Coordinates of C-alpha atoms in Angstrom, one line a residue:
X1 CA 67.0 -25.0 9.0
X2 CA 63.8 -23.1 8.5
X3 CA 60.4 -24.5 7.9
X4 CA 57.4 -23.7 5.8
X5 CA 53.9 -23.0 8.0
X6 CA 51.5 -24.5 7.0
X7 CA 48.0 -22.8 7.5
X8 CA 45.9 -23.7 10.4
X9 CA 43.5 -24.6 8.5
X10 CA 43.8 -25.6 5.5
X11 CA 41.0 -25.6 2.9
X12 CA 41.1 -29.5 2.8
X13 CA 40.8 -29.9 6.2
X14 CA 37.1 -28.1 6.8
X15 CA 33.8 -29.3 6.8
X16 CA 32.6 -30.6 3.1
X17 CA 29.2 -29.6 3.4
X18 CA 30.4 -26.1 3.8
X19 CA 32.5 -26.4 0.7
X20 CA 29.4 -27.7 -1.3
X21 CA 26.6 -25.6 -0.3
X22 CA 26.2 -22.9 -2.9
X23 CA 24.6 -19.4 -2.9
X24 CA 23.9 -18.1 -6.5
X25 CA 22.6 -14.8 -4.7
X26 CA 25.5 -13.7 -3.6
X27 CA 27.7 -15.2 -6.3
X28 CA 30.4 -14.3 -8.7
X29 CA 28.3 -12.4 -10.7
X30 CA 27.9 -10.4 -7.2
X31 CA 31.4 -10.5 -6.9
X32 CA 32.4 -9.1 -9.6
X33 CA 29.4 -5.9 -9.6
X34 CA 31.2 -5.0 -6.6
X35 CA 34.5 -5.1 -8.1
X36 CA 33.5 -2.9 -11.2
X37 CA 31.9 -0.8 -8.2
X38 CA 35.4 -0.6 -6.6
X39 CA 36.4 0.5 -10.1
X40 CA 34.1 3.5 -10.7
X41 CA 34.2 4.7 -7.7
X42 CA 38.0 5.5 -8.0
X43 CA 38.0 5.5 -12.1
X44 CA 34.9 7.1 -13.0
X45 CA 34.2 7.3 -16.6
X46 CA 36.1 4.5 -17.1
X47 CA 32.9 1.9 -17.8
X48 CA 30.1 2.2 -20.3
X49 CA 27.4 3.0 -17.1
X50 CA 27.8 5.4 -14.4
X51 CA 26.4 3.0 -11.6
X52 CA 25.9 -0.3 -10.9
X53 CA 22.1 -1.1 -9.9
X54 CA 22.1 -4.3 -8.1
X55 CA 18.7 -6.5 -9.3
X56 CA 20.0 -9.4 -8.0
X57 CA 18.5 -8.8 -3.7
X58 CA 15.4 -8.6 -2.3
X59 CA 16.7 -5.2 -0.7
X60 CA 14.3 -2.9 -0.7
X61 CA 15.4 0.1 1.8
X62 CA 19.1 -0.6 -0.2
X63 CA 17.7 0.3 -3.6
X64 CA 16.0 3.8 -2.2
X65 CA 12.4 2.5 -0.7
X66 CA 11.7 5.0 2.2
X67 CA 10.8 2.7 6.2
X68 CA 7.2 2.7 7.0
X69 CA 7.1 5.8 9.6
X70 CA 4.9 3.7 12.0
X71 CA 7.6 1.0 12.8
X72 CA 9.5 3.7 13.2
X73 CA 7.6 5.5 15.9
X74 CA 5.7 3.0 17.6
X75 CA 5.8 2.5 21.5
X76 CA 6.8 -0.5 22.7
X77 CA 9.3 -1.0 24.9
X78 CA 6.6 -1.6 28.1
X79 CA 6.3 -5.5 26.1
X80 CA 10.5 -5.6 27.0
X81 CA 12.1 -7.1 30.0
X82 CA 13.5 -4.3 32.1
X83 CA 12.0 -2.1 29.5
X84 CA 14.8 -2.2 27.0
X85 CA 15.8 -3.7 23.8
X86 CA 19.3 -4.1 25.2
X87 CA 18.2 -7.4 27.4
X88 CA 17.6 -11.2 26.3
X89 CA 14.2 -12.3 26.0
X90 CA 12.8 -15.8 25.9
X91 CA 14.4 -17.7 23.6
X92 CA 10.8 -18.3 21.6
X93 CA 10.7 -14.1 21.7
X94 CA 8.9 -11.9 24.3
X95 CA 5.7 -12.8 25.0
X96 CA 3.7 -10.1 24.2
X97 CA 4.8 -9.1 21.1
X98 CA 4.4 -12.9 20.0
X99 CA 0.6 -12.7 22.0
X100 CA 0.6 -9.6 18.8
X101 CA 1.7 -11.8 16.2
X102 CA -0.5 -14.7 17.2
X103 CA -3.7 -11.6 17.3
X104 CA -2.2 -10.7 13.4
X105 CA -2.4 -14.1 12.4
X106 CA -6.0 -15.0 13.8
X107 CA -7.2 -11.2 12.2
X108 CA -5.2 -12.8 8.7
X109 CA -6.6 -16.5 8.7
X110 CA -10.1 -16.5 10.6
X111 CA -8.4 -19.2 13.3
X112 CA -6.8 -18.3 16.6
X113 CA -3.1 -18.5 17.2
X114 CA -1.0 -19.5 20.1
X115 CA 1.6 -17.6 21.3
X116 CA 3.6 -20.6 22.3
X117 CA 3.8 -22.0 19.1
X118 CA 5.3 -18.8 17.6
X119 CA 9.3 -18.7 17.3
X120 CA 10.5 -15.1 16.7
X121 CA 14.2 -15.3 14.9
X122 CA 16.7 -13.6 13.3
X123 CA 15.1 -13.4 10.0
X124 CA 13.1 -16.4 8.5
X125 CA 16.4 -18.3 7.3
X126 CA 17.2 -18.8 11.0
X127 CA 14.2 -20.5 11.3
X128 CA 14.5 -22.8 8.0
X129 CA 17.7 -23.5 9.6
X130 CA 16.3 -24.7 12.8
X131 CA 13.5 -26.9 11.5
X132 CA 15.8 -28.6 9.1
X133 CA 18.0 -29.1 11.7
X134 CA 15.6 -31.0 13.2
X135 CA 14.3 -33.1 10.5
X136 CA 17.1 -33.8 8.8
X137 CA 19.2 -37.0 10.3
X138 CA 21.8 -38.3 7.5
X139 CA 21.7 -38.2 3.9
X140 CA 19.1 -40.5 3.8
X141 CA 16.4 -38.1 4.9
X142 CA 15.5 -35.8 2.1
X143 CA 13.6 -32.7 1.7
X144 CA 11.2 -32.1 -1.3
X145 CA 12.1 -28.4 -3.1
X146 CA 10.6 -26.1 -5.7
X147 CA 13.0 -25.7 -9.0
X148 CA 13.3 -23.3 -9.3
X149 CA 13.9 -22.9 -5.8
X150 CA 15.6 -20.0 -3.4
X151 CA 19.1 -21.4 -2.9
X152 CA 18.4 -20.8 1.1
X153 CA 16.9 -24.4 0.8
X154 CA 19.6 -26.3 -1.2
X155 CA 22.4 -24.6 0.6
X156 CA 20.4 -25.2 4.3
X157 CA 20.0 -29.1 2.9
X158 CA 23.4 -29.7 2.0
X159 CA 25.0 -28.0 5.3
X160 CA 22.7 -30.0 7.7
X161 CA 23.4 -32.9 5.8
X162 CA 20.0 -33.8 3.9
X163 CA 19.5 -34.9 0.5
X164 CA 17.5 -32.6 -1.6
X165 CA 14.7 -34.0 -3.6
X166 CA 13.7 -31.5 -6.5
X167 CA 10.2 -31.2 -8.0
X168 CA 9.8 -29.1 -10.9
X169 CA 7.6 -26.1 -11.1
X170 CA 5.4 -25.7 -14.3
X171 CA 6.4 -22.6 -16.5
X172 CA 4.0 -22.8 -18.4
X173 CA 1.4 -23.1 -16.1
X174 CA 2.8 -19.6 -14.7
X175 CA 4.9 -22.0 -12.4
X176 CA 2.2 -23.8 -10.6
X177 CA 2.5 -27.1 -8.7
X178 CA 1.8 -30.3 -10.5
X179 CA 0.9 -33.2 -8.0
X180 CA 2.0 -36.1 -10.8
X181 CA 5.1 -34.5 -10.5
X182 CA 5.5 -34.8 -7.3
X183 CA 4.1 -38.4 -6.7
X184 CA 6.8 -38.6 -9.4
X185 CA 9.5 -37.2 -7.1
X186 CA 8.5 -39.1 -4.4
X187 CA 8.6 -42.5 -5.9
X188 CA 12.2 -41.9 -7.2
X189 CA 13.4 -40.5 -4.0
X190 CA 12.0 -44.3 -2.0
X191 CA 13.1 -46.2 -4.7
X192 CA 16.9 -44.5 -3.7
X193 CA 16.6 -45.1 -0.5
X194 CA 15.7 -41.3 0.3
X195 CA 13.4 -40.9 3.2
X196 CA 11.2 -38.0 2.3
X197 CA 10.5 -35.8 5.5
X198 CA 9.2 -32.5 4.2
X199 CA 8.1 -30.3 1.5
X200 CA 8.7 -26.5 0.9
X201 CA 6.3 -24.5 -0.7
X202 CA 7.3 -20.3 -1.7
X203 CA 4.3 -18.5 -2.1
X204 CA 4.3 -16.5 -3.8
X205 CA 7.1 -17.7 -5.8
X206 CA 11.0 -16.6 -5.3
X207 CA 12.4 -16.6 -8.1
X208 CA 9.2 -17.3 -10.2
X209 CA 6.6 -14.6 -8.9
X210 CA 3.6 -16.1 -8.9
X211 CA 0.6 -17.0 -6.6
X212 CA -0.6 -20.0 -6.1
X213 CA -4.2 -20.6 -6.7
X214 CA -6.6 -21.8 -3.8
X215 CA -6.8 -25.2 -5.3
X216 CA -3.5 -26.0 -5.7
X217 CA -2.8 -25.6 -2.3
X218 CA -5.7 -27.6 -1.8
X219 CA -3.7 -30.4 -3.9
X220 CA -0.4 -29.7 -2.0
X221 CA -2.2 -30.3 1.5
X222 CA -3.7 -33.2 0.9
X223 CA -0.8 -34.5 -0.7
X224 CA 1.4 -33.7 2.4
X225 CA -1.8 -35.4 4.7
X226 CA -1.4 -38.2 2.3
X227 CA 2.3 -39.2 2.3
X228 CA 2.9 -37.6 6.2
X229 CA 4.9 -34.8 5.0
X230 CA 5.8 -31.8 6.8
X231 CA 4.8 -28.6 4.8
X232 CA 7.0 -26.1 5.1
X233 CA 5.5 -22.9 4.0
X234 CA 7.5 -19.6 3.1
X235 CA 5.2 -17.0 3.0
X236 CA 7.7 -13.9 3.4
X237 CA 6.3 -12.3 0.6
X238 CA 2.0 -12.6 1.8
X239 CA 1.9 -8.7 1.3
X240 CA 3.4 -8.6 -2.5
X241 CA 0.2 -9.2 -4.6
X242 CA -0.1 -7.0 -7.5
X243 CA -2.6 -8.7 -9.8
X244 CA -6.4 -8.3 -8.5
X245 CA -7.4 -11.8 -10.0
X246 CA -4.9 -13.7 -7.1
X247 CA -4.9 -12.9 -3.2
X248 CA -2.5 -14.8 -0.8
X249 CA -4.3 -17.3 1.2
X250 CA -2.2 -19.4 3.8
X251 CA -1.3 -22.7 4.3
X252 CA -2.6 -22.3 7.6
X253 CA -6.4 -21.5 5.9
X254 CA -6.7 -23.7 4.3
X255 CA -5.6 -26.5 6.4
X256 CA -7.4 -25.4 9.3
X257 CA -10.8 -25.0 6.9
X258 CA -10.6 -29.2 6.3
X259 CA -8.3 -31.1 8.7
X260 CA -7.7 -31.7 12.1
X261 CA -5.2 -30.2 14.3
X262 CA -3.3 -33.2 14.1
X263 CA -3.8 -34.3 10.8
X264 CA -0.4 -32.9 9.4
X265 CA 2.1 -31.1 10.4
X266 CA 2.9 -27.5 9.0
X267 CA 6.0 -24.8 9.8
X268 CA 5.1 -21.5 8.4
X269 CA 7.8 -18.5 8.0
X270 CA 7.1 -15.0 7.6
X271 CA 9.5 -12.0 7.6
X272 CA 10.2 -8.7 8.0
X273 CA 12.7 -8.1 5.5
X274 CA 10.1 -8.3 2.1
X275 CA 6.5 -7.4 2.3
X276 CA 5.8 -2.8 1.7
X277 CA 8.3 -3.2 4.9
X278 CA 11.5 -4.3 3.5
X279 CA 13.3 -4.0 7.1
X280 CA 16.4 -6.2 5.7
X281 CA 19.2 -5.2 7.8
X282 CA 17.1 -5.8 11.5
X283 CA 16.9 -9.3 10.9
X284 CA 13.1 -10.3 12.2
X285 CA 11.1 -13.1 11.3
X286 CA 8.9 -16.1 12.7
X287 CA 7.9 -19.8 12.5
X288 CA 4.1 -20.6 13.5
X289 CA 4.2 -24.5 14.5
X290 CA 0.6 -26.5 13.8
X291 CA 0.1 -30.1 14.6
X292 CA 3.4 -30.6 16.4
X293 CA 3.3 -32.9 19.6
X294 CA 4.6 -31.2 22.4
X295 CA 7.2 -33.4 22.8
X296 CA 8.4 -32.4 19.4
X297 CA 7.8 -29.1 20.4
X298 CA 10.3 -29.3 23.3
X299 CA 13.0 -30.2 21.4
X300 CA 12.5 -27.2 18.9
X301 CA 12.8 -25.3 21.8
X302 CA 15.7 -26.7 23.3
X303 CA 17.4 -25.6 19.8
X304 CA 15.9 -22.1 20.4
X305 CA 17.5 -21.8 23.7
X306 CA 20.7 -23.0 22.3
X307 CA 20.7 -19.4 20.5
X308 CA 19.4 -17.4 23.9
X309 CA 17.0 -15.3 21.3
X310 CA 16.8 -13.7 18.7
X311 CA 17.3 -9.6 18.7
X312 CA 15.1 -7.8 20.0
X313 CA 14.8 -4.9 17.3
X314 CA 14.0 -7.9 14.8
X315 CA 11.1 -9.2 17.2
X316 CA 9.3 -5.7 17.7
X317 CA 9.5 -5.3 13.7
X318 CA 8.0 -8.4 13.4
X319 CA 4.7 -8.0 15.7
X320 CA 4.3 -4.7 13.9
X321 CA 3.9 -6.4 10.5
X322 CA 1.4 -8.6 11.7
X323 CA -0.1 -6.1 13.8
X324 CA -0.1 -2.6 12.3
X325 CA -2.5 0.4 12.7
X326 CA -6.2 -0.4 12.0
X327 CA -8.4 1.8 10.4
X328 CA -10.0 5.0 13.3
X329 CA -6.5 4.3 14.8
X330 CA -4.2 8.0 15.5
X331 CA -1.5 6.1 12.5
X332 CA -3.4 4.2 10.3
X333 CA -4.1 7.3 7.7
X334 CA -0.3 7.3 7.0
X335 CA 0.5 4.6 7.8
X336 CA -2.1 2.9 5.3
X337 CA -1.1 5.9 2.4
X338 CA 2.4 4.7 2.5
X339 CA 1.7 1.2 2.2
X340 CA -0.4 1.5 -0.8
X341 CA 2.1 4.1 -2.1
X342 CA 5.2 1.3 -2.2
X343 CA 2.6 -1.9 -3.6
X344 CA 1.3 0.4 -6.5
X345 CA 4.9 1.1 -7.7
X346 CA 6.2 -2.0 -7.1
X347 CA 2.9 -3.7 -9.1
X348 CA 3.9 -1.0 -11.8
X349 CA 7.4 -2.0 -11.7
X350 CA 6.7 -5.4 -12.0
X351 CA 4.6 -4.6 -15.1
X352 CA 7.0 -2.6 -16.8
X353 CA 9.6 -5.2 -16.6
X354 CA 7.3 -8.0 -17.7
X355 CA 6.7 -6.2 -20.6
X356 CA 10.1 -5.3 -21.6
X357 CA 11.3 -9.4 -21.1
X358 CA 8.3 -10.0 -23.4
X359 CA 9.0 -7.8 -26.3
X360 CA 12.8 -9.2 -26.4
X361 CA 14.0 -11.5 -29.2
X362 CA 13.2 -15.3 -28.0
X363 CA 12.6 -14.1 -24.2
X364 CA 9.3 -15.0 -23.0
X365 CA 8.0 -13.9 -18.9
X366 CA 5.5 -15.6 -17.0
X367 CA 2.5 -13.2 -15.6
X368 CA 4.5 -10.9 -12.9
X369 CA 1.8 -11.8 -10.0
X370 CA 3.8 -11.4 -6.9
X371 CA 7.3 -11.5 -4.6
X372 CA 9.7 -9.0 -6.0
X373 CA 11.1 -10.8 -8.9
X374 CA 10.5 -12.0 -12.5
X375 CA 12.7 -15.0 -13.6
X376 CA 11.7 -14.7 -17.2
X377 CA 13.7 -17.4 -19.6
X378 CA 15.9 -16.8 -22.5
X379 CA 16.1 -19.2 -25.5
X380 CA 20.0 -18.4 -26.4
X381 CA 21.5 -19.0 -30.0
X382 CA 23.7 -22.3 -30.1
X383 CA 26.8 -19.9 -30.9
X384 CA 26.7 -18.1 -27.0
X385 CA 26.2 -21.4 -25.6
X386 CA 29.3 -22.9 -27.3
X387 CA 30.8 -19.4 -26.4
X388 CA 29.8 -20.3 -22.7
X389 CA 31.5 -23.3 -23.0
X390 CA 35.1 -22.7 -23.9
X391 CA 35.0 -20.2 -20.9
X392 CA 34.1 -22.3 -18.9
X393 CA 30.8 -21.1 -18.0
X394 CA 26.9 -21.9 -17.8
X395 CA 25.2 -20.4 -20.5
X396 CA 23.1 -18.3 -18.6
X397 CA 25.7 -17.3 -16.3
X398 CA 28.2 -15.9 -19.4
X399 CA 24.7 -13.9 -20.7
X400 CA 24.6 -12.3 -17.1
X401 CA 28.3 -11.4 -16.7
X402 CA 28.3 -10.0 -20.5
X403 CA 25.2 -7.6 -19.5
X404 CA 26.7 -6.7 -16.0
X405 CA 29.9 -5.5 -18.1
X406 CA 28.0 -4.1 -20.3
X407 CA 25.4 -2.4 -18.8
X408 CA 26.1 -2.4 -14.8
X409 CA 22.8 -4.1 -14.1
X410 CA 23.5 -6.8 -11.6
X411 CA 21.2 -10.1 -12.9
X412 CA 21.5 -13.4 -11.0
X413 CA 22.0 -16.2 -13.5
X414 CA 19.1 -19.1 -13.0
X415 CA 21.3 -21.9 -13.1
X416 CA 22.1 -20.5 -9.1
X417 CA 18.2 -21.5 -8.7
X418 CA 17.4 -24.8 -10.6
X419 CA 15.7 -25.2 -13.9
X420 CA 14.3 -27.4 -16.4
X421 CA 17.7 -29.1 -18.0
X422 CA 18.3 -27.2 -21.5
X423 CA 16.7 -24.2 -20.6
X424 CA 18.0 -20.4 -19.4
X425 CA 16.7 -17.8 -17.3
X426 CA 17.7 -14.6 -15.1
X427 CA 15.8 -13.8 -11.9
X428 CA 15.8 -10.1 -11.4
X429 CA 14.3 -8.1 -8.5
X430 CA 11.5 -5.0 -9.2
X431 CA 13.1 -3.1 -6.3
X432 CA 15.2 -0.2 -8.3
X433 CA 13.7 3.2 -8.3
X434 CA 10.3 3.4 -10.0
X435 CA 12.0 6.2 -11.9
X436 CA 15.0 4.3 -12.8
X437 CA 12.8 1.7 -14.7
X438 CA 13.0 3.3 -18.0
X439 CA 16.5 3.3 -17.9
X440 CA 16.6 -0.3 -16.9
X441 CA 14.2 -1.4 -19.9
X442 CA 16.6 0.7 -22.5
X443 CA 20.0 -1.0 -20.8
X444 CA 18.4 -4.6 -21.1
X445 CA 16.5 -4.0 -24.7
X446 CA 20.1 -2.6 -26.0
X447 CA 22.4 -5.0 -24.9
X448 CA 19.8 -8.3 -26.0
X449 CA 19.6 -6.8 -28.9
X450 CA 23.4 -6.3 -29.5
X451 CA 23.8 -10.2 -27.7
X452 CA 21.9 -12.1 -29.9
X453 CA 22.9 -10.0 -33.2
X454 CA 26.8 -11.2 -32.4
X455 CA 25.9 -14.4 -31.3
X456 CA 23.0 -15.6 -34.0
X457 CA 23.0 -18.5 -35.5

């Protein structure tokens, strides 16, 4: 008699909120770059392109951009227990590079910072992890999200178990904040039962690019003081301003310039891996607690201390962002020349794309004011969307695979980040070679043009 195994563990058998969470990032249209990759590499000639160039990651160092040589260089190790980076630290970071980070913040916003509200982690997802794992109860607690949003947030929501409650960005209001939209959001999240905890906030903008204005924060802070919110502010991309009419301004700022400490209650993330840094693969980031009781407090640490710490590479990265070189200092001539070298080509980047979107049949691109994307939207004939259809696809997913195979440029479709029902986008990144921009432009301008002639209506 023989008998048929059965696996382990079956598919069925695992947790559902891991089987619904979705990552458009890292998607099929990913997968299948790296399987035409596969391809060249042992057929070459045997594709239209020569290469693929992925657009689809915030990667900078991957797509060519040179470190910073001062985090390369910089001494350090005296901050480390037993002088190496080879040895747990606390589990909120070592102290004195989070005593730097907490002297980077105060130099940024004009308020001091306390080292013991300052969690270093293994990039600034583990820390949207953390403090949704804290917030989030049951299904009934919701979270309020940007759509478009990074799919971090939906996929963090649905694995902790929250419900995600979208607000809509304005497009044409180069993707501002409306608050009537988000009274909106809140009223039809109560009268569902949904208890709204929190609000994220990406500023500037992933996928959208832009920069909030002063004003709108302003809105957004009162709004969270208002309906005892907890704003959650990404601000991993504070350094990638390229317009001179916007600057970045934190939540922090402005909260600190009106409210009490205890008025509301804000978790702000920065990172290592964007920014002129672009240190992806050392995985260093930070959460800066304000108007937390310390009870509340404790139990954010006990979670911290449930990991032991984050590495210690990441955490040294991460005081040097918000602590580098200052002008009559041995480093900061380089150090300051590269900077500015890697924000003026990325601002150029940005500007070349923009205008490339723009002059392309029924594509229009919001102002490219920040981040390291554009997410410009497409108006597709009614012919590609049936064509989407009987494959099976989402429209703006079947234009993304079409130009991958026909051009090698990796696009992430933005059905993977939210949008306005009945409307299309892309999200690329700026990140490729400032000399391989011209060839980008030609690829996309060739292939639109040859889409929407087949497809017309």
């Amino acid at each position: 008699m023989s008998f048929i195994k059965t696996p382990a563990v079956p598919v069925e058998s695992i947790n559902p909120k891991v089987k619904d969470c979705e990552y458009a990032v890292r998607g099929e249209i990913f997968n299948h770059a790296q399987r035409l990759q596969e391809e060249l590499e042992k057929n070459p000639g045997s594709r239209p392109f020569d290469e693929i160039i992925y657009c689809n990651l915030g990667n900078p160092q991957a797509l060519g951009q040179k470190p910073i040589t001062f985090f390369r260089q910089s001494k350090i190790l005296s901050t480390l227990t037993g002088k190496s980076t080879g040895a747990y630290s606390h589990s909120k970071g070592v102290k004195g590079l989070r005593e730097m980070i907490a002297d980077g913040i105060a130099l940024r916003d004009g308020y001091p910072a306390n080292p013991e509200d300052i969690f270093l982690t293994d990039g600034a997802s583990a820390a949207v992890h953390m403090i949704l794992q804290l917030l989030i109860r049951s299904e009934n607690d919701g979270i309020l999200c940007p759509i478009p949003q990074y799919p971090l947030y939906s996929a963090a929501i649905t694995l902790h178990g929250g419900t995600l409650v979208p607000y809509y960005l304005s497009e044409a209001n180069n993707w501002g904040l409306e608050v009537f939209e988000l009274k909106g959001r809140l009223d039809w999240a109560r009268e569902n039962g949904i208890s709204v905890k929190a609000m994220v906030v990406i500023n500037p903008g992933n996928p959208t690019g832009q920069v909030l204005s002063e004003s709108n924060q302003q809105e957004i802070v009162e709004l969270c003081r208002k309906e005892g919110l907890v704003l959650l502010a990404d601000e991993v991309y504070q350094d990638n301003v390229y317009v001179k009419d916007k600057k970045f301004i934190s939540f922090k700022r402005i909260i600190k310039s009106v409210y009490r400490e205890d008025e509301i209650s804000l978790v702000s993330f920065q990172s290592i891996s964007k920014g002129y840094y672009g240190e992806c693969g050392k995985r260093g980031g930070y959460m800066e607690l304000c108007g937390f009781r310390e009870d509340v407090k404790d139990q954010i640490y006990k979670v911290a201390s449930v990991n032991l710490c984050s590495n210690t590479s990441g955490q040294i990265l991460a005081s040097l962002i918000m602590n580098p070189p200052k002008p009559g200092e041995e480093s900061h001539k380089l150090f300051f020349s590269e900077k500015e070298a890697i924000l003026s080509s990325l601002g150029r980047r940005a500007k070349a794309l923009e205008d490339a979107f723009n002059s392309m049949e029924g594509v229009s691109c919001q102002k490219a004011e920040g981040a390291m994307y554009l997410f410009p939207r497409i108006k597709l004939p009614n012919k590609a969307i049936e064509a989407a259809k009987k494959a099976s696809m989402v429209p703006d997913a079947f234009y993304a695979l079409r130009l991958l195979d026909a051009t090698g440029l990796v696009l992430v479709p933005g059905s993977g980040f939210g949008q306005v029902p009945g409307t299309w986008h892309v999200r690329t990144t700026i990140l490729p070679d400032e000399s391989k921009i011209p060839a980008i432009v030609s690829r996309l301008k060739a292939f639109h043009e040859s889409f929407m002639r087949e497809f017309q209506d």
